[in-house]
Tab-separated table of C-alpha atoms in Angstrom:
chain	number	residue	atom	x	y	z
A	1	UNK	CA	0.000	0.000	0.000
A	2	UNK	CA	3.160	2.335	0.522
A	3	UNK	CA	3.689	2.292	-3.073
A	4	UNK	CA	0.323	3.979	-3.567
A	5	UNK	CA	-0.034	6.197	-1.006
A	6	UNK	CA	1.998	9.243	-2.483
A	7	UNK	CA	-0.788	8.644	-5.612
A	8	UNK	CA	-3.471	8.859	-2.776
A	9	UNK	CA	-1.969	12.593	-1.665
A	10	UNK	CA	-1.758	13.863	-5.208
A	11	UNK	CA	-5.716	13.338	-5.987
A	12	UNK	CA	-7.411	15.897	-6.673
A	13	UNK	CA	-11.766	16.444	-6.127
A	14	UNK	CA	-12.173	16.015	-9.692
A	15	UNK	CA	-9.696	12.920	-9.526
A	16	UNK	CA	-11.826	11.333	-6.242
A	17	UNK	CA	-14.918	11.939	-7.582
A	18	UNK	CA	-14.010	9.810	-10.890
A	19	UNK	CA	-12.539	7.500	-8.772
A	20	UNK	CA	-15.384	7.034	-6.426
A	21	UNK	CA	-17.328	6.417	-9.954
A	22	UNK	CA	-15.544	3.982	-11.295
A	23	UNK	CA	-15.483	1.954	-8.391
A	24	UNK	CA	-19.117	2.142	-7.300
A	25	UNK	CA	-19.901	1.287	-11.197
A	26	UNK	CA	-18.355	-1.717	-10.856
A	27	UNK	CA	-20.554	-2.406	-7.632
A	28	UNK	CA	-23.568	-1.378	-9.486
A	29	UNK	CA	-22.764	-3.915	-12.141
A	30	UNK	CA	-21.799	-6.475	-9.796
A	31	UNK	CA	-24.735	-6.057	-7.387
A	32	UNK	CA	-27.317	-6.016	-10.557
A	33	UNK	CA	-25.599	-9.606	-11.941
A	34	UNK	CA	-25.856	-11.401	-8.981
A	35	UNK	CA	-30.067	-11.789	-8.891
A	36	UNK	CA	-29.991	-12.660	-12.855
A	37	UNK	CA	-27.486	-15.142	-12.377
A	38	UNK	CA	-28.853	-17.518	-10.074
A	39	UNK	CA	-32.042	-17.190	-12.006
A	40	UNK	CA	-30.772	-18.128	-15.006
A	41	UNK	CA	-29.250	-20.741	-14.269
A	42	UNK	CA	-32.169	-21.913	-11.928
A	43	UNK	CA	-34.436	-21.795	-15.040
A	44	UNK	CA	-32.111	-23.337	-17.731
A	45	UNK	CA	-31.080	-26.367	-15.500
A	46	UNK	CA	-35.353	-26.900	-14.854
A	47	UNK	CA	-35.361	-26.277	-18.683
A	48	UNK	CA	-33.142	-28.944	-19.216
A	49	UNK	CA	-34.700	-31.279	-16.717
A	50	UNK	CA	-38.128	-30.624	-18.303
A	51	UNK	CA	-36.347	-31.621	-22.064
A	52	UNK	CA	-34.415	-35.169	-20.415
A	53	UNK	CA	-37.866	-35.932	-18.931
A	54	UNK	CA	-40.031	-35.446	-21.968
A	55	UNK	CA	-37.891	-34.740	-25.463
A	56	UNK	CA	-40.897	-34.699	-27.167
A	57	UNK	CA	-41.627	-31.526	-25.716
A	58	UNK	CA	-38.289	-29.909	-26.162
A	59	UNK	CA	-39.501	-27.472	-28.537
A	60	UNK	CA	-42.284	-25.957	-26.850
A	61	UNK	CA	-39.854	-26.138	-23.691
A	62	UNK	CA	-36.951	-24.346	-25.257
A	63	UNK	CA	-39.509	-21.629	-26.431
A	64	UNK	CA	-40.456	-20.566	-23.233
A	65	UNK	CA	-37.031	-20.677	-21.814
A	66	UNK	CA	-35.886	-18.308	-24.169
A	67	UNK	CA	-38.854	-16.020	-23.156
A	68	UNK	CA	-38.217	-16.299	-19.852
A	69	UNK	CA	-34.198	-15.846	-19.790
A	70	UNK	CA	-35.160	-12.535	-21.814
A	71	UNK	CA	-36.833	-11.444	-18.981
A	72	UNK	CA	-35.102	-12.356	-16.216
A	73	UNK	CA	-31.836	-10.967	-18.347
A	74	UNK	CA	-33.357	-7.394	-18.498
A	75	UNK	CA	-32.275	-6.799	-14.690
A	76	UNK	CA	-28.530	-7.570	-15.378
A	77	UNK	CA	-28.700	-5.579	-18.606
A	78	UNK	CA	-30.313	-2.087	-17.089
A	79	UNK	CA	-27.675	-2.465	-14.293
A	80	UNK	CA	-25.226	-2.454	-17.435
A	81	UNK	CA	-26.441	0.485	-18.864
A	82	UNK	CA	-26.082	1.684	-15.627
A	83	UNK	CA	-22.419	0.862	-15.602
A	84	UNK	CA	-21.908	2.784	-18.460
A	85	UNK	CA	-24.446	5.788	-17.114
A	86	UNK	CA	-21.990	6.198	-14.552
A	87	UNK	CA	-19.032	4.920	-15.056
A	88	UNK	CA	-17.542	6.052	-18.084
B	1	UNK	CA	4.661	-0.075	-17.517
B	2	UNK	CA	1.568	-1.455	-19.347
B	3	UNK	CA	-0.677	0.446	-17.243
B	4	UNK	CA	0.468	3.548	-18.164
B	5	UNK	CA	0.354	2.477	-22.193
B	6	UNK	CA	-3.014	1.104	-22.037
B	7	UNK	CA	-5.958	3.667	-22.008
B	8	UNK	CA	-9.423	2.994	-22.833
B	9	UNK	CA	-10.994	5.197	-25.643
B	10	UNK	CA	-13.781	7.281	-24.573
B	11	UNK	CA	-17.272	5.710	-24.980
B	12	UNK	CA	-18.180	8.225	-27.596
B	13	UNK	CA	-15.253	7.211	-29.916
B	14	UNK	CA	-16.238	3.489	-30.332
B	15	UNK	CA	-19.499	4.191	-31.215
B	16	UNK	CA	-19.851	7.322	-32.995
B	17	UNK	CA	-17.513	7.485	-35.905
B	18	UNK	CA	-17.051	10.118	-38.209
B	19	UNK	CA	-19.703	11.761	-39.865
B	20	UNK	CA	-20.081	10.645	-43.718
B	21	UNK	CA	-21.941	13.501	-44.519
B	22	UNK	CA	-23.915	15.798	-42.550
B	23	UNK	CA	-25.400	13.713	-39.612
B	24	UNK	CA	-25.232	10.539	-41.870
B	25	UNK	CA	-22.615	8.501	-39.810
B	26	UNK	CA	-21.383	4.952	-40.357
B	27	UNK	CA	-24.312	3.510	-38.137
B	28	UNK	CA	-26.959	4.740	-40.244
B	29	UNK	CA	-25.153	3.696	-43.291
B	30	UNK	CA	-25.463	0.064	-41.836
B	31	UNK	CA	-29.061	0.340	-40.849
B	32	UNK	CA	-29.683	1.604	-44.348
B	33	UNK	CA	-27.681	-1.551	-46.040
B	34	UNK	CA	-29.305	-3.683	-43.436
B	35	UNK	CA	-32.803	-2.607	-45.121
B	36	UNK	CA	-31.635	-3.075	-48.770
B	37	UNK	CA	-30.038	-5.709	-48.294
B	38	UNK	CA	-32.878	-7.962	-46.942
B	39	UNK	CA	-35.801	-6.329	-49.147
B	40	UNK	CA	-33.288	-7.343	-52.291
B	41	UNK	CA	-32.603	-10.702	-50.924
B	42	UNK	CA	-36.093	-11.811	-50.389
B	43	UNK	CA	-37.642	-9.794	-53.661
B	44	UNK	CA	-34.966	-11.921	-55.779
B	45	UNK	CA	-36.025	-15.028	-53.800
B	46	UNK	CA	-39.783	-14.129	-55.047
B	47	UNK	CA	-38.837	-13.675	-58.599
B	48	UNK	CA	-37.409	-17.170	-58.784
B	49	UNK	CA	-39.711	-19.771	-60.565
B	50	UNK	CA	-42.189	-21.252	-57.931
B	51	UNK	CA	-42.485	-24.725	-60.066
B	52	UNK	CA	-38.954	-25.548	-59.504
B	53	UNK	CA	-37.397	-26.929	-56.538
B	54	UNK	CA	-36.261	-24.134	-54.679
B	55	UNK	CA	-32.244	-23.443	-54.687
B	56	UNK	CA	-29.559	-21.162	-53.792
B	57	UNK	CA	-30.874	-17.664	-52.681
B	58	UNK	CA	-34.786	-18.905	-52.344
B	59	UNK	CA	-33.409	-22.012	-50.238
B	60	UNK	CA	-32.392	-18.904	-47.485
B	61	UNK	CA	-35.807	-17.239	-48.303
B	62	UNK	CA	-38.096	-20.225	-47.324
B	63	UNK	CA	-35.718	-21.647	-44.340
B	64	UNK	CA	-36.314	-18.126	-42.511
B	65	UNK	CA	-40.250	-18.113	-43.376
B	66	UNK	CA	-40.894	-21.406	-42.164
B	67	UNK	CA	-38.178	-20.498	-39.198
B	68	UNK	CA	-40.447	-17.316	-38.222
B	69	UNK	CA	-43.681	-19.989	-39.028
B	70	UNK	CA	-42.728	-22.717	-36.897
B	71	UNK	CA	-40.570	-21.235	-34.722
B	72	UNK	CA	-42.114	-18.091	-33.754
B	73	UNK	CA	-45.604	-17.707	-34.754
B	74	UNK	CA	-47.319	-21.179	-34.145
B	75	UNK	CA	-45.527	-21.390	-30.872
B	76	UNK	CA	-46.745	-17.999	-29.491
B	77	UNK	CA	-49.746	-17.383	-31.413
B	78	UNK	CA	-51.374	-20.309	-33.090
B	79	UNK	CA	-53.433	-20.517	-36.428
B	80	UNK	CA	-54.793	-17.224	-35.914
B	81	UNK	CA	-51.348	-14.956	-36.158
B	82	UNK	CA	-49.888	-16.430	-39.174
B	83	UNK	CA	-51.104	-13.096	-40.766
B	84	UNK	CA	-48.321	-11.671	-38.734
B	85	UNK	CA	-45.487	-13.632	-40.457
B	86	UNK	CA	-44.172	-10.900	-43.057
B	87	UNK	CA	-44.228	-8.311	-40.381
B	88	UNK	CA	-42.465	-10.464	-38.114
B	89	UNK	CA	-39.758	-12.056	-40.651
B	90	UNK	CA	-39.080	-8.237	-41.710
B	91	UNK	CA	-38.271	-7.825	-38.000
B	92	UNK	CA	-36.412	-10.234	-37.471
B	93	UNK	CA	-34.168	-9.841	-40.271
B	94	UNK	CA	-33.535	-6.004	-40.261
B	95	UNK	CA	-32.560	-6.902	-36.507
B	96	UNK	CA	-30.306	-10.012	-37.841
B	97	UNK	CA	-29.209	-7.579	-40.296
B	98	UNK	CA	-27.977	-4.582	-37.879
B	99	UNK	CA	-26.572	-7.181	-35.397
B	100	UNK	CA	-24.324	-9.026	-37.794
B	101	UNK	CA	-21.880	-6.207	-38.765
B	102	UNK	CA	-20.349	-6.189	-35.154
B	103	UNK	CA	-18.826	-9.312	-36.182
B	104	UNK	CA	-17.979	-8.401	-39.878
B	105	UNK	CA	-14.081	-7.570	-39.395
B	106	UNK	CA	-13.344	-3.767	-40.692
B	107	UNK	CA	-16.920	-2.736	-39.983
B	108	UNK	CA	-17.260	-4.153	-36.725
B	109	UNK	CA	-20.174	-1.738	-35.400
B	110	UNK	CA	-23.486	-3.485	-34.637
B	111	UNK	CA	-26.563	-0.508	-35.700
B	112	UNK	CA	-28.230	-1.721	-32.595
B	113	UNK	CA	-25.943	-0.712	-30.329
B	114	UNK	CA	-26.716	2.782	-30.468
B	115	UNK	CA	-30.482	3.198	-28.556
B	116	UNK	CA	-32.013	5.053	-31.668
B	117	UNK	CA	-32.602	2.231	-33.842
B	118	UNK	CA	-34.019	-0.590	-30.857
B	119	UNK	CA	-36.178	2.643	-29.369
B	120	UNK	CA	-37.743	3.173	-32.724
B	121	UNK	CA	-38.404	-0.507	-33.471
B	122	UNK	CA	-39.457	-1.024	-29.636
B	123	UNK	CA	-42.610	2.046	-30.262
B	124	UNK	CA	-43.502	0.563	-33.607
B	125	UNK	CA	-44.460	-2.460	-31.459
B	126	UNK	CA	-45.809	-0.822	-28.895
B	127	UNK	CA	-48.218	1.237	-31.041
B	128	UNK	CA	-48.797	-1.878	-32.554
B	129	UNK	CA	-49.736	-4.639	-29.927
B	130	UNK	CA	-51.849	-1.682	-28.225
B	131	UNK	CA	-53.775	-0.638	-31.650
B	132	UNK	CA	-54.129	-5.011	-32.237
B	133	UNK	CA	-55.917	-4.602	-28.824
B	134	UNK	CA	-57.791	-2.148	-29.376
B	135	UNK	CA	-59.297	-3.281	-32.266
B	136	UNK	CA	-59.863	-6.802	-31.126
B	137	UNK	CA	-61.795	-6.381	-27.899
B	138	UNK	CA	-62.547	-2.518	-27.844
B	139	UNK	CA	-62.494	-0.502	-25.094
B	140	UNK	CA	-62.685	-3.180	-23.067
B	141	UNK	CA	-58.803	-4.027	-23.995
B	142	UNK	CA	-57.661	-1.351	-21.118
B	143	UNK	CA	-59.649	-3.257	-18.094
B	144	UNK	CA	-58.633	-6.741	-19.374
B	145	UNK	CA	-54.760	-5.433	-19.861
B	146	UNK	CA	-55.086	-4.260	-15.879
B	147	UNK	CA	-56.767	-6.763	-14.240
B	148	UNK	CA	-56.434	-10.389	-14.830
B	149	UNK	CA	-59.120	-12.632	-14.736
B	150	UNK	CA	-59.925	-13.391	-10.955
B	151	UNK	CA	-58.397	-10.566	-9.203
B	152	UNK	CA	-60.405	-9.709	-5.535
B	153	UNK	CA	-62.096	-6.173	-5.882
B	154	UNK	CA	-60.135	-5.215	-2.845
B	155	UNK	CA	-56.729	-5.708	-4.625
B	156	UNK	CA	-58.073	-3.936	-7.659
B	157	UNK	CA	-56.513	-0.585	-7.486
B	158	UNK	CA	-52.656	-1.736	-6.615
B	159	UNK	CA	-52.678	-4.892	-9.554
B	160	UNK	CA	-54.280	-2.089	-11.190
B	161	UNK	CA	-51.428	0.432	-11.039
B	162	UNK	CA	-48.840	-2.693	-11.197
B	163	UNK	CA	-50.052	-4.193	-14.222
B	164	UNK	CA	-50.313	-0.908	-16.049
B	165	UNK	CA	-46.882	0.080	-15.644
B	166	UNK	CA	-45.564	-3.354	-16.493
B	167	UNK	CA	-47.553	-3.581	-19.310
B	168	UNK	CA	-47.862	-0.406	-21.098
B	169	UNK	CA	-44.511	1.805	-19.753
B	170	UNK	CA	-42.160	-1.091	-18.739
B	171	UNK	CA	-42.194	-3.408	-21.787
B	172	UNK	CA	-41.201	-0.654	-24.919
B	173	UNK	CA	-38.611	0.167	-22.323
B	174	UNK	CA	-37.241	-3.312	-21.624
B	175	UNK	CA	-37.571	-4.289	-25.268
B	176	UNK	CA	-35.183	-1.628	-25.933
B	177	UNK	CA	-32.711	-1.899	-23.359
B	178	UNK	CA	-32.425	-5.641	-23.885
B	179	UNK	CA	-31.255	-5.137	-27.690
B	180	UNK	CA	-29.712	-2.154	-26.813
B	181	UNK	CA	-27.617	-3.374	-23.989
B	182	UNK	CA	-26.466	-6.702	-25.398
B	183	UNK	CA	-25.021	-5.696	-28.200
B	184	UNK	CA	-23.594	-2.498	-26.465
B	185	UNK	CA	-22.282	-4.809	-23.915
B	186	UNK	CA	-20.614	-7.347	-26.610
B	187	UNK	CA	-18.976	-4.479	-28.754
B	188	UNK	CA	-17.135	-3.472	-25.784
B	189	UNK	CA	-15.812	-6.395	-24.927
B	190	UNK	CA	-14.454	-6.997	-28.311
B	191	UNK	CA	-13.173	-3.369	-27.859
B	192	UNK	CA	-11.530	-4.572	-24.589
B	193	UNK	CA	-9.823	-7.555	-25.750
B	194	UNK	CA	-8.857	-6.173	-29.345
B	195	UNK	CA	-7.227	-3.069	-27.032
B	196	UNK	CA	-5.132	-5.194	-24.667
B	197	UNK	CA	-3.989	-7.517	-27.609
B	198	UNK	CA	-2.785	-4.390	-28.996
B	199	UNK	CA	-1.101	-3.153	-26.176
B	200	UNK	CA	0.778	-6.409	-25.434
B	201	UNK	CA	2.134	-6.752	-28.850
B	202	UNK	CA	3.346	-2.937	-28.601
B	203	UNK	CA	4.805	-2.836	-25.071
B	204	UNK	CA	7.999	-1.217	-24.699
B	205	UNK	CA	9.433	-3.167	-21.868
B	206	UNK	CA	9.620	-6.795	-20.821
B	207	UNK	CA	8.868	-7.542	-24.179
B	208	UNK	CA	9.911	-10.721	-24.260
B	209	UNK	CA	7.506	-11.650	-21.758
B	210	UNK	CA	4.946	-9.823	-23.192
B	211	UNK	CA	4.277	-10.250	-26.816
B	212	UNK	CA	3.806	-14.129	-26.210
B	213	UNK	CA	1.336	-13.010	-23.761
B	214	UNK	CA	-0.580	-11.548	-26.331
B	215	UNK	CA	-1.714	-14.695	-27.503
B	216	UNK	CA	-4.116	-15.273	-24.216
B	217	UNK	CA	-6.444	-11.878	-24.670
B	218	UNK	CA	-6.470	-12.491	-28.905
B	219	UNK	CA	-7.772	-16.013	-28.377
B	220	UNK	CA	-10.388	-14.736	-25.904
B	221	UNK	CA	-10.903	-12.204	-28.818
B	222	UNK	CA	-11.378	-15.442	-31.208
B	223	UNK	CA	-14.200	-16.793	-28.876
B	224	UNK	CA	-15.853	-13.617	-28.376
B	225	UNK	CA	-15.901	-13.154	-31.863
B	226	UNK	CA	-17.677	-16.725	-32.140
B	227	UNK	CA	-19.976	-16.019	-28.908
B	228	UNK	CA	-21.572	-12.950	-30.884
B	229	UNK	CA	-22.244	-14.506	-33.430
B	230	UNK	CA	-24.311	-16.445	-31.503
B	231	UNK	CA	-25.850	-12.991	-29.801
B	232	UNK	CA	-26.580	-11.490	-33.148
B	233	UNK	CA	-28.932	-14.322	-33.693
B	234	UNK	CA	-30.011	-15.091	-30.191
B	235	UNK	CA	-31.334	-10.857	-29.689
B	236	UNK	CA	-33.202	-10.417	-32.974
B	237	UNK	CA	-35.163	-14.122	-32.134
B	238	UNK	CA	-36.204	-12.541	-28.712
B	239	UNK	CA	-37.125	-9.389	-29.889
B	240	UNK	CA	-39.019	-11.031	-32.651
B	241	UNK	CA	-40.718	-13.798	-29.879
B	242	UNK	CA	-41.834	-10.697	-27.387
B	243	UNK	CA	-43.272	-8.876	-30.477
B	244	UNK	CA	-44.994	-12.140	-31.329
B	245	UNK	CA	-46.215	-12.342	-27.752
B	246	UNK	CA	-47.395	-9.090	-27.051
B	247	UNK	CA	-49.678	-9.103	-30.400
B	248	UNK	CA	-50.980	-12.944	-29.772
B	249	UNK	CA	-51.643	-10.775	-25.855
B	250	UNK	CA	-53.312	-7.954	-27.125
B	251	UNK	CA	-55.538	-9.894	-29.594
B	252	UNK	CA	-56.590	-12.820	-27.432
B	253	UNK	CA	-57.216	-11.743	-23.502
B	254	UNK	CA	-56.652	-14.287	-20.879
B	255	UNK	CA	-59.977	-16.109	-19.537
């Protein structure tokens, strides 16, 4: 940390406020990933389930997954734009 | 130091371009191909002779129909929306069509990643599922969009006020941000990777460590590459299946 601290000293407001930006960007992005995640993956591995137990249904099964990762995808991607709203 | 070499390009300089002519920039240039390109592509497939079995440029033609049919319609709609198939399939491939050129090397700019042309697209839909509504059940269309069937009076007002804003503020909004986003989100990656490949190969010290290091972000350039490809596809389908059931929505209310 000694190797950073004169950097530290020399910031500026203008400096810190970019900084403090950037870094809660990346927690916005973060934070907005983590819901989307496990429910994507919740509803592709019932998805898959539903196919191995009935293939004759995959079709009508892989319809509605894609419908429903869609939605459940829109989260992660408005904490994106988000990400770039304030981060760059 | 590489950190001090490597700096990212402002946001505004990977996606705006220069200016062809007077605000006629490389993204609408691409949106404009995008539209000639499929109109001349299926109008050549219709001029082909019907009697003959169907080859080369008609063989693309009839794959995407019966993709949008089969796919698409009959899954969302049934019998009833197949009237919606060459609004749909024009959809779907202007979308196809924008997408793709983030992937075409020395273009490399997807039109959709800029939130004019998914905005647009996202209120032509929206006028249109609401006007479908409309005209299939009347007036009536507004109480059945804001209450489902079976809701308690009590919880009336508050499903109400929920149901409205999901239905008529929230979806033209997520239908844009979802194209939007994606494709935003995959040109910047490619950005990112294309960058630090660059940056390795041009380092001015260590360099015998780094340029062979170079080889780690290019191949992850490679599979991005390959992974949008699959993107470009995978967005205009789901725009194309929400369109499909918002309209098969509006026309037939739940019972």
């Amino acid at each position: 940390m000694e190797a950073f601290a004169h950097l530290v000293n020399e910031l500026n407001a203008a400096d810190q406020k970019a900084a403090n930006a950037a870094s809660s960007a990346g927690f916005a992005y973060g934070l907005a990933a983590i819901g989307p995640g496990i429910g994507i993956g919740y509803l592709v591995g019932k998805s898959v389930e539903a196919m191995a137990r009935q293939p004759e249904a995959a079709g009508m099964v892989r319809t509605t997954m894609f419908l429903g990762i869609a939605f459940t995808e829109a989260l992660a991607l408005i904490g994106f734009v988000v990400f770039i709203l304030i981060g760059l | 130091m590489i950190a001090e070499s490597f700096s990212f390009p402002e946001i505004n300089s990977i996606l705006r371009w220069q200016d062809l002519f007077v605000s006629f920039n490389k993204i609408a240039l691409i949106a404009v191909a995008a539209g000639v390109i499929g109109i001349a592509v299926f109008l050549l497939a219709g001029r082909k002779d019907a009697s003959k079995a169907p080859k080369g440029v008609r063989n693309l033609a009839e794959t995407s129909v019966e993709f949008i049919e089969n796919g698409i319609v009959m899954q969302t709609m049934g019998k009833d929306g197949l009237g919606w198939t060459p609004f749909l399939l024009s959809l779907f491939v202007f979308i196809y069509l924008c997408n793709v050129p983030g992937i075409i090397p020395l273009i490399q700019m997807p039109a959709t990643a800029r939130m004019a042309i998914p905005m647009f697209l996202a209120l032509l839909v929206w006028v249109i599922y609401n006007g479908v509504g409309l005209k299939h059940q009347g007036i009536k269309y507004i109480t059945n969009t804001i209450w489902p069937p079976g809701v308690p009076v009590a919880l009336k007002p508050l499903v109400g006020i929920i149901e409205f804003i999901s239905n008529i503020i929230v979806r033209p909004f997520s239908l844009t941000v979802r194209l939007f986003a994606n494709m935003l989100a995959g040109h910047i990656l490619l950005v990112t990777f294309a960058l630090l490949t660059q940056s390795l190969i041009t380092a001015e010290t260590m360099q015998l460590m780094l340029k062979p290091m170079a080889i780690l972000p290019f191949g992850m350039l490679v599979f991005l590459t390959a992974f949008e490809v699959l993107v470009a596809f995978l967005q205009a389908y789901i725009f194309t299946i929400l369109t499909a059931v918002y309209i098969g929505g509006a026309a037939h209310p739940e019972h």
